[in-house]
Structures are given as C-alpha cells and as structure tokens.
Amino acid sequence: MAKRRATSADVARLAGVSRTTVSFVLNDRADARIGAATRSRVHQAADRLGYRAHGPARQLAAGATRTLGLVLRRSAEQVAIDPLLPETLRGLTDQARAAGYRVQVEPLWAEPGAILDLLRSGEVDGLVISGPRIEDEALDGLDDPAADELPIVVHGSLPGSGLPSIDVDNVTGARQAVEHLITLGHRDIACITNAPLTYTSARERLEGYRAALGATGIPAEPALEAIGGFDPPSGSRAMTELLGRAVDFSAVFVAGDSVALGAIAALREAGRRVPRDISIVGFDDIPLAAYLDPPLTTVRLPARELGALAGRILLDRLQAIAVPARTLLATRLMVRGSAVAPTAATAAAVVLMGR
C-alpha cells in the first residue's frame, strides 16, 4: 500500500501551529506576522514529514491575484430567488474592496469534485464557500493539496472539514420564533423547514423548534413537521401536506420567509385566514416580509453583516492572523401582524422555518 502523502494539516499538528501559518511560512509570505522561532518549527516539521508546498498555491500565497472567490453551492434557480444574497455579497465586497481585493462569484453545481478546477486554477487568493450541504460531493476536492494551501472560510457548516465557518445562530433564532407563538398561547404548533435536512440550517432550525416546545413541556409531534425547500412552491406543497394530515394546529413556524410565502398561499386556497385561523412566523426577514398582508412576523437574519464577517475572517487568514473555528451572529425577532393569540374557533397552527 502506498504511503499517504503528508498534508499541511500534518505539518501544523507537528509544529503546533495553524494550517494558515504553515502555508504562509512555506510559501515565503514576508508580510505575514510570524516569528523566527515559529518559522523554524514549521520548516523542521515539514522536513521531517517530507512535505512540500503545492505549486499553484505558492503563486496564490504571493497575493498575485488580489481576488477573493465566493463559491455558491446552490442551483441557478436557488441563486436567482435568494432575496438575501445581494446584501450578503455587498457585505463581502465592501470588506474586500477596503483591503484592495475584488470578489469573483463562482456558482458551483453538483458535479463530484467540482471545486477542484477552481482550487487549481490560481485565479483566487482565498475562498468563501456559501451554503454547502452536510455531505457535499461537489466539495470532495477539499482534501486536495491545492485546498491544503488556500485560505477558505465556510458560510454555513461543513462538518469534519476543519475549516473556519460562520453562520447565524439558527437554533436560537428558531427558538425565538416558537417561543413567541407559545407566549401568545399556541400549543399545537407545526413546522415547515427551509430546506431539506441535508442542510445544516434546516437541521438547526428544526432543532430550535423542538427545543422551544420541549422547554414548555410540549411534545414534538412528527405529524406536525414537514420539509420545505428554498422557494414558495415548496412551502405550498408542505402546507398542503400538513393540512391533509389528521392533526390540528393553530400556528406554523416556517423556517424560511420564501417558503412561508407559498405556505400562506396554500392556507388561503384552503380557506384558512392568516392570522385569524392560523398564525405564521417565518425566518430570514426578506425585504418583502414587512409588505405582505398581513406583514410577516419573522426572525431577522443579518445578511450584510454575515458577508462582511466572511470577508474579515478570510482577510485575517490571508495575513496569518488566528481566527475562531466557528462564529455565530445573533438573530432578532421582528413582531408584525401574522401571528396573534389563538381564538376559540382556531383549529390549526403551522410553524414555517427558513433558509
């Protein structure tokens, strides 16, 4: 059996430093603030393991491109309907421009290992990967030597990758939404996720929904949970599915506002009024949320701040500055008109979750 090739992670463990520090030392980044003793430890560890820096990565380490890549792990349709993407991109672009970088947006579809071409291209100095699935074949190339040298930040979560990541506090935000419904007097609360459960945000928002119920002694009922998927049609399908089950609910937490749009439409088509018959709380606070009839009570996601945070962390990594393994931004409940106390005549409540 062939001997496994050493990686920068192996060098980092042996030298007691980060992978970014290893990259900057071995790629001769003179602008990185790294002491002589640390540089010596890294070189000794690399020599002991027989590790050599990847060729294209050495060009990147020189900062020749002055370009940051934003990899969108979504379909063209998902990108087109994402109302928060412009704000996220603006936050990232503002940070990049202030440091003398430009941002190159790279849609990345589902082909296994699709990220490899970008990693080996030498076109970017660092990457932000936005919206990966929990197990994502398109990102299989992240164990390639080229990825070993390139600073990467994940917007979302990529368990087991060892890469720094950022996100909103999905669990707490979902709890805020459901606790608001409970405070209003609802007990039979349904949930529609913002995405399939192959996405961390969907799992975390579902976790927050269940945690809020459990904290009040309300058992989670599988029959009150339905899977949504990014867009209004998925919300309509999920709500229709809930209404067709032999369960009563007076409120719904929809984990994504775009999904909630379709859920509300399905309720109206079924003759259910929002909020008189069924209360709705969403997640994301898309620009349209405040202008619906009734205005949507939802959880605000700080999209521009997320983009800016991704930019700051990536720029710090480019300067060999230590960064947190995971950073979460707080959400905020926006109370509007789509959720009220249940009436005696109320027979159903559904909870819709977001992206």
Coordinates of C-alpha atoms in Angstrom, one line a residue:
M1 CA 0.0 0.0 0.0
A2 CA 1.4 3.4 -1.0
K3 CA 2.3 5.7 1.9
R4 CA -0.1 8.6 2.5
R5 CA 1.2 11.9 1.4
A6 CA 1.7 14.4 4.2
T7 CA -0.5 17.5 4.2
S8 CA -0.2 20.9 5.7
A9 CA -2.6 19.7 8.5
D10 CA 0.1 17.1 9.4
V11 CA 2.8 19.8 9.5
A12 CA 0.5 22.1 11.6
R13 CA -0.1 19.4 14.2
L14 CA 3.6 18.6 14.4
A15 CA 4.7 22.2 14.7
G16 CA 1.8 23.2 16.9
V17 CA 0.5 26.0 14.6
S18 CA -2.4 26.6 12.3
R19 CA -2.6 25.4 8.7
T20 CA -2.6 29.0 7.6
T21 CA 0.7 29.7 9.4
V22 CA 2.2 26.6 7.7
S23 CA 1.0 27.9 4.3
F24 CA 2.5 31.3 4.8
V25 CA 5.8 30.1 6.2
L26 CA 6.4 27.5 3.4
N27 CA 5.2 30.0 0.7
D28 CA 7.6 32.7 2.0
R29 CA 5.0 35.3 2.8
A30 CA 7.2 38.1 4.0
D31 CA 4.2 40.2 5.0
A32 CA 2.8 37.6 7.4
R33 CA 3.5 38.4 11.1
I34 CA 5.2 35.2 12.1
G35 CA 8.2 35.0 14.4
A36 CA 11.5 33.4 13.5
A37 CA 11.1 30.6 16.1
T38 CA 7.7 29.6 14.7
R39 CA 9.1 29.7 11.1
S40 CA 11.9 27.4 12.2
R41 CA 9.4 24.9 13.8
V42 CA 7.3 24.8 10.7
H43 CA 10.3 24.2 8.4
Q44 CA 11.6 21.4 10.7
A45 CA 8.2 19.8 10.8
A46 CA 7.8 19.9 7.0
D47 CA 11.3 18.5 6.5
R48 CA 10.6 15.7 8.9
L49 CA 7.4 14.8 7.1
G50 CA 8.7 15.3 3.6
Y51 CA 6.1 17.9 2.9
R52 CA 6.4 20.5 0.1
A53 CA 4.0 23.3 -0.7
H54 CA 1.8 22.9 -3.8
G55 CA 3.0 24.8 -6.8
P56 CA -0.2 26.9 -7.7
A57 CA -0.6 27.6 -4.0
R58 CA 2.8 29.3 -3.9
Q59 CA 1.6 31.7 -6.6
L60 CA -1.5 32.4 -4.5
A61 CA 0.5 33.0 -1.4
A62 CA 2.3 35.8 -3.1
G63 CA -1.0 37.6 -3.3
A64 CA -0.7 38.0 -7.1
T65 CA -4.4 37.8 -8.0
R66 CA -5.9 40.2 -5.3
T67 CA -9.1 38.3 -5.9
L68 CA -11.4 36.5 -3.4
G69 CA -13.7 33.8 -4.6
L70 CA -17.3 33.4 -3.4
V71 CA -18.5 29.8 -4.2
L72 CA -22.3 29.5 -4.2
R73 CA -23.3 25.9 -3.5
R74 CA -26.8 26.3 -5.0
S75 CA -28.6 25.8 -8.2
A76 CA -29.1 28.6 -10.7
E77 CA -32.8 28.7 -9.6
Q78 CA -31.9 29.0 -5.9
V79 CA -29.4 31.8 -6.6
A80 CA -32.0 33.7 -8.7
I81 CA -34.7 33.7 -6.0
D82 CA -32.5 34.3 -3.0
P83 CA -33.6 37.8 -1.8
L84 CA -30.7 38.0 0.8
L85 CA -27.8 37.2 -1.5
P86 CA -27.3 40.8 -2.7
E87 CA -26.9 42.0 0.9
T88 CA -24.5 39.2 1.7
L89 CA -22.5 39.9 -1.4
R90 CA -22.4 43.6 -0.6
G91 CA -21.0 43.0 2.9
L92 CA -18.3 40.7 1.5
T93 CA -17.5 43.1 -1.4
D94 CA -17.2 46.1 0.9
Q95 CA -14.6 44.3 3.1
A96 CA -12.7 43.1 0.1
R97 CA -12.5 46.5 -1.7
A98 CA -11.4 48.2 1.5
A99 CA -8.4 45.8 1.6
G100 CA -7.7 46.2 -2.2
Y101 CA -9.3 43.0 -3.3
R102 CA -12.1 42.2 -5.8
V103 CA -14.7 39.4 -5.4
Q104 CA -15.3 36.8 -8.1
V105 CA -18.6 34.9 -7.8
E106 CA -18.4 31.2 -8.7
P107 CA -21.7 29.2 -8.9
L108 CA -20.8 25.6 -8.2
W109 CA -23.1 22.9 -9.3
A110 CA -23.4 19.3 -8.1
E111 CA -20.7 17.5 -10.0
P112 CA -18.5 15.4 -7.7
G113 CA -15.2 17.2 -7.0
A114 CA -16.3 20.3 -9.0
I115 CA -14.3 22.6 -6.7
L116 CA -11.0 21.1 -7.8
D117 CA -10.7 23.1 -11.0
L118 CA -11.2 26.4 -9.1
L119 CA -8.7 25.3 -6.4
R120 CA -6.1 24.5 -9.0
S121 CA -6.7 27.5 -11.3
G122 CA -4.6 30.0 -9.4
E123 CA -7.4 32.6 -10.0
V124 CA -8.1 33.5 -6.4
D125 CA -6.2 34.1 -3.2
G126 CA -8.9 32.7 -0.9
L127 CA -12.4 31.3 -1.0
V128 CA -15.7 31.8 0.8
I129 CA -17.9 28.7 0.3
S130 CA -21.5 29.6 0.9
G131 CA -24.3 27.1 1.5
P132 CA -22.7 23.6 1.4
R133 CA -24.7 20.5 2.2
I134 CA -23.7 18.4 5.1
E135 CA -22.2 15.8 2.8
D136 CA -21.4 17.5 -0.4
E137 CA -19.8 15.6 -3.3
A138 CA -19.1 18.8 -5.2
L139 CA -16.6 19.7 -2.4
D140 CA -14.8 16.4 -2.4
G141 CA -11.6 18.2 -3.7
L142 CA -11.1 20.0 -0.4
D143 CA -8.6 17.2 0.6
D144 CA -6.5 18.0 -2.5
P145 CA -3.1 19.6 -1.9
A146 CA -4.3 22.8 -3.6
A147 CA -7.0 23.2 -1.0
D148 CA -4.5 22.4 1.7
E149 CA -2.8 25.7 0.9
L150 CA -5.7 28.0 0.1
P151 CA -7.4 30.0 2.9
I152 CA -11.0 29.1 2.9
V153 CA -14.0 30.2 5.1
V154 CA -17.3 28.4 5.1
H155 CA -20.6 30.3 5.3
G156 CA -22.8 27.7 6.8
S157 CA -21.3 24.4 8.1
L158 CA -19.1 21.7 6.6
P159 CA -18.6 19.2 9.5
G160 CA -15.3 17.4 9.6
S161 CA -13.6 19.8 7.2
G162 CA -11.6 21.6 9.9
L163 CA -12.3 24.9 8.1
P164 CA -13.4 28.1 9.9
S165 CA -17.1 28.7 9.5
I166 CA -19.6 31.5 10.1
D167 CA -23.4 31.5 10.3
V168 CA -26.4 33.0 12.1
D169 CA -27.5 31.3 15.4
N170 CA -30.2 29.2 13.7
V171 CA -31.1 27.3 16.8
T172 CA -31.7 30.4 19.0
G173 CA -33.5 32.2 16.2
A174 CA -35.9 29.3 15.7
R175 CA -36.5 29.1 19.5
Q176 CA -37.3 32.8 19.5
A177 CA -39.9 32.3 16.8
V178 CA -41.6 29.4 18.5
E179 CA -41.4 30.9 22.0
H180 CA -43.2 33.9 20.6
L181 CA -46.1 31.6 19.4
I182 CA -46.1 29.9 22.8
T183 CA -46.3 33.2 24.6
L184 CA -49.3 34.1 22.5
G185 CA -51.0 31.0 23.8
H186 CA -50.4 28.5 21.0
R187 CA -49.7 24.8 21.9
D188 CA -50.3 23.0 18.7
I189 CA -47.6 24.4 16.5
A190 CA -46.4 23.0 13.2
C191 CA -43.1 23.4 11.5
I192 CA -42.1 23.7 7.8
T193 CA -38.3 23.6 7.3
N194 CA -36.5 26.0 5.0
A195 CA -34.6 23.3 3.1
P196 CA -34.1 19.5 3.0
L197 CA -32.4 18.1 6.1
T198 CA -29.2 17.6 4.2
Y199 CA -28.6 21.3 5.0
T200 CA -27.3 22.4 8.5
S201 CA -29.5 25.4 8.7
A202 CA -32.6 23.2 8.2
R203 CA -31.5 20.8 10.9
E204 CA -30.6 23.6 13.3
R205 CA -33.9 25.5 12.8
L206 CA -35.8 22.2 13.4
E207 CA -33.7 21.7 16.5
G208 CA -34.7 25.1 17.8
Y209 CA -38.3 24.5 17.1
R210 CA -38.2 21.2 19.0
A211 CA -36.2 22.8 21.9
A212 CA -38.8 25.6 22.4
L213 CA -41.6 23.0 22.5
G214 CA -39.7 20.8 24.9
A215 CA -38.8 23.7 27.3
T216 CA -42.5 24.3 27.8
G217 CA -43.4 20.6 28.1
I218 CA -45.0 20.3 24.7
P219 CA -44.1 17.1 23.0
A220 CA -42.8 17.3 19.4
E221 CA -45.1 15.5 17.0
P222 CA -43.6 14.2 13.8
A223 CA -47.0 14.7 12.1
L224 CA -46.6 18.4 12.7
E225 CA -43.3 18.6 10.8
A226 CA -43.0 19.0 7.1
I227 CA -40.0 19.5 4.8
G228 CA -39.8 22.7 2.7
G229 CA -37.1 23.7 0.2
F230 CA -36.0 27.2 -0.5
D231 CA -38.9 28.6 -2.6
P232 CA -42.6 29.4 -2.4
P233 CA -43.8 26.3 -4.3
S234 CA -42.1 24.0 -1.7
G235 CA -43.9 25.9 1.1
S236 CA -47.2 25.5 -0.7
R237 CA -46.6 21.7 -1.0
A238 CA -45.6 21.4 2.6
M239 CA -48.6 23.3 3.9
T240 CA -51.0 21.3 1.7
E241 CA -49.3 18.1 3.1
L242 CA -49.8 19.3 6.7
L243 CA -53.5 20.3 6.1
G244 CA -54.1 16.8 4.7
R245 CA -52.9 15.0 7.8
A246 CA -55.2 14.1 10.7
V247 CA -53.6 16.6 13.1
D248 CA -54.8 20.0 14.4
F249 CA -52.5 23.0 14.6
S250 CA -53.1 26.7 15.3
A251 CA -49.7 28.1 14.2
V252 CA -46.8 27.3 12.0
F253 CA -43.2 28.2 12.2
V254 CA -41.8 28.4 8.6
A255 CA -38.1 28.3 8.7
G256 CA -37.7 30.5 5.6
D257 CA -39.7 33.5 4.5
S258 CA -39.6 32.5 0.9
V259 CA -41.1 29.1 1.9
A260 CA -43.6 31.0 4.1
L261 CA -44.9 32.9 1.0
G262 CA -46.1 29.6 -0.5
A263 CA -47.4 28.3 2.8
I264 CA -49.6 31.3 3.2
A265 CA -50.9 31.0 -0.3
A266 CA -51.8 27.4 0.3
L267 CA -53.7 28.3 3.5
R268 CA -55.7 31.0 1.6
E269 CA -56.5 28.5 -1.1
A270 CA -57.8 26.1 1.6
G271 CA -60.0 28.9 3.1
R272 CA -57.8 29.5 6.1
R273 CA -57.1 33.0 7.2
V274 CA -53.8 34.3 8.5
P275 CA -53.6 35.1 11.4
R276 CA -57.3 34.6 12.5
D277 CA -57.3 30.9 11.7
I278 CA -53.6 30.1 11.7
S279 CA -50.7 32.2 12.8
I280 CA -47.4 32.2 10.9
V281 CA -43.9 33.1 11.9
G282 CA -41.1 33.0 9.4
F283 CA -37.3 33.2 9.4
D284 CA -34.9 35.5 7.4
D285 CA -36.8 38.8 7.2
I286 CA -36.6 39.1 3.4
P287 CA -37.3 42.6 2.1
L288 CA -40.9 41.6 1.1
A289 CA -41.8 40.4 4.6
A290 CA -42.9 43.7 6.0
Y291 CA -45.1 44.4 3.0
L292 CA -47.2 41.3 3.0
D293 CA -50.9 41.3 4.0
P294 CA -50.6 40.8 6.9
P295 CA -47.0 41.8 7.5
L296 CA -44.9 38.7 8.3
T297 CA -43.7 38.2 11.9
T298 CA -40.2 36.7 11.3
V299 CA -36.7 36.3 12.6
R300 CA -34.2 38.8 11.0
L301 CA -31.0 37.3 9.6
P302 CA -28.2 39.9 9.4
A303 CA -27.2 39.2 5.8
R304 CA -24.9 42.1 5.1
E305 CA -23.1 41.5 8.4
L306 CA -22.6 37.8 7.5
G307 CA -20.9 38.8 4.2
A308 CA -18.7 41.4 6.0
L309 CA -17.8 38.8 8.6
A310 CA -16.8 36.3 6.0
G311 CA -14.6 38.9 4.3
R312 CA -12.9 39.9 7.6
I313 CA -12.1 36.3 8.6
L314 CA -10.8 35.5 5.1
L315 CA -8.6 38.6 5.0
D316 CA -7.3 37.7 8.5
R317 CA -6.4 34.2 7.3
L318 CA -4.5 35.8 4.4
Q319 CA -2.5 37.7 6.9
A320 CA -1.8 34.6 9.1
I321 CA -4.0 36.0 11.9
A322 CA -5.6 33.4 14.0
V323 CA -9.4 33.1 13.5
P324 CA -12.2 31.4 15.5
A325 CA -13.2 27.9 14.4
R326 CA -16.9 28.9 14.3
T327 CA -18.6 32.3 14.7
L328 CA -22.4 32.8 15.0
L329 CA -24.2 36.1 14.6
A330 CA -27.4 36.8 16.6
T331 CA -30.8 37.0 15.1
R332 CA -33.7 39.3 16.0
L333 CA -37.4 38.6 16.2
M334 CA -39.5 41.1 14.2
V335 CA -43.0 41.1 15.5
R336 CA -45.6 42.1 12.9
G337 CA -49.1 41.0 12.1
S338 CA -49.1 37.4 11.0
A339 CA -49.1 35.8 14.5
V340 CA -51.8 36.5 17.1
A341 CA -53.3 34.7 20.1
P342 CA -55.4 31.7 19.1
T343 CA -59.2 32.1 19.2
A344 CA -61.7 29.5 20.4
A345 CA -62.5 28.7 16.8
T346 CA -58.9 28.1 15.8
A347 CA -58.4 24.6 14.7
A348 CA -54.9 24.7 13.2
A349 CA -51.5 26.2 13.7
V350 CA -48.4 25.8 11.5
V351 CA -44.7 26.7 12.0
L352 CA -42.7 27.6 8.9
M353 CA -38.8 27.5 9.1
G354 CA -36.3 29.4 6.9
R355 CA -33.0 29.1 4.9

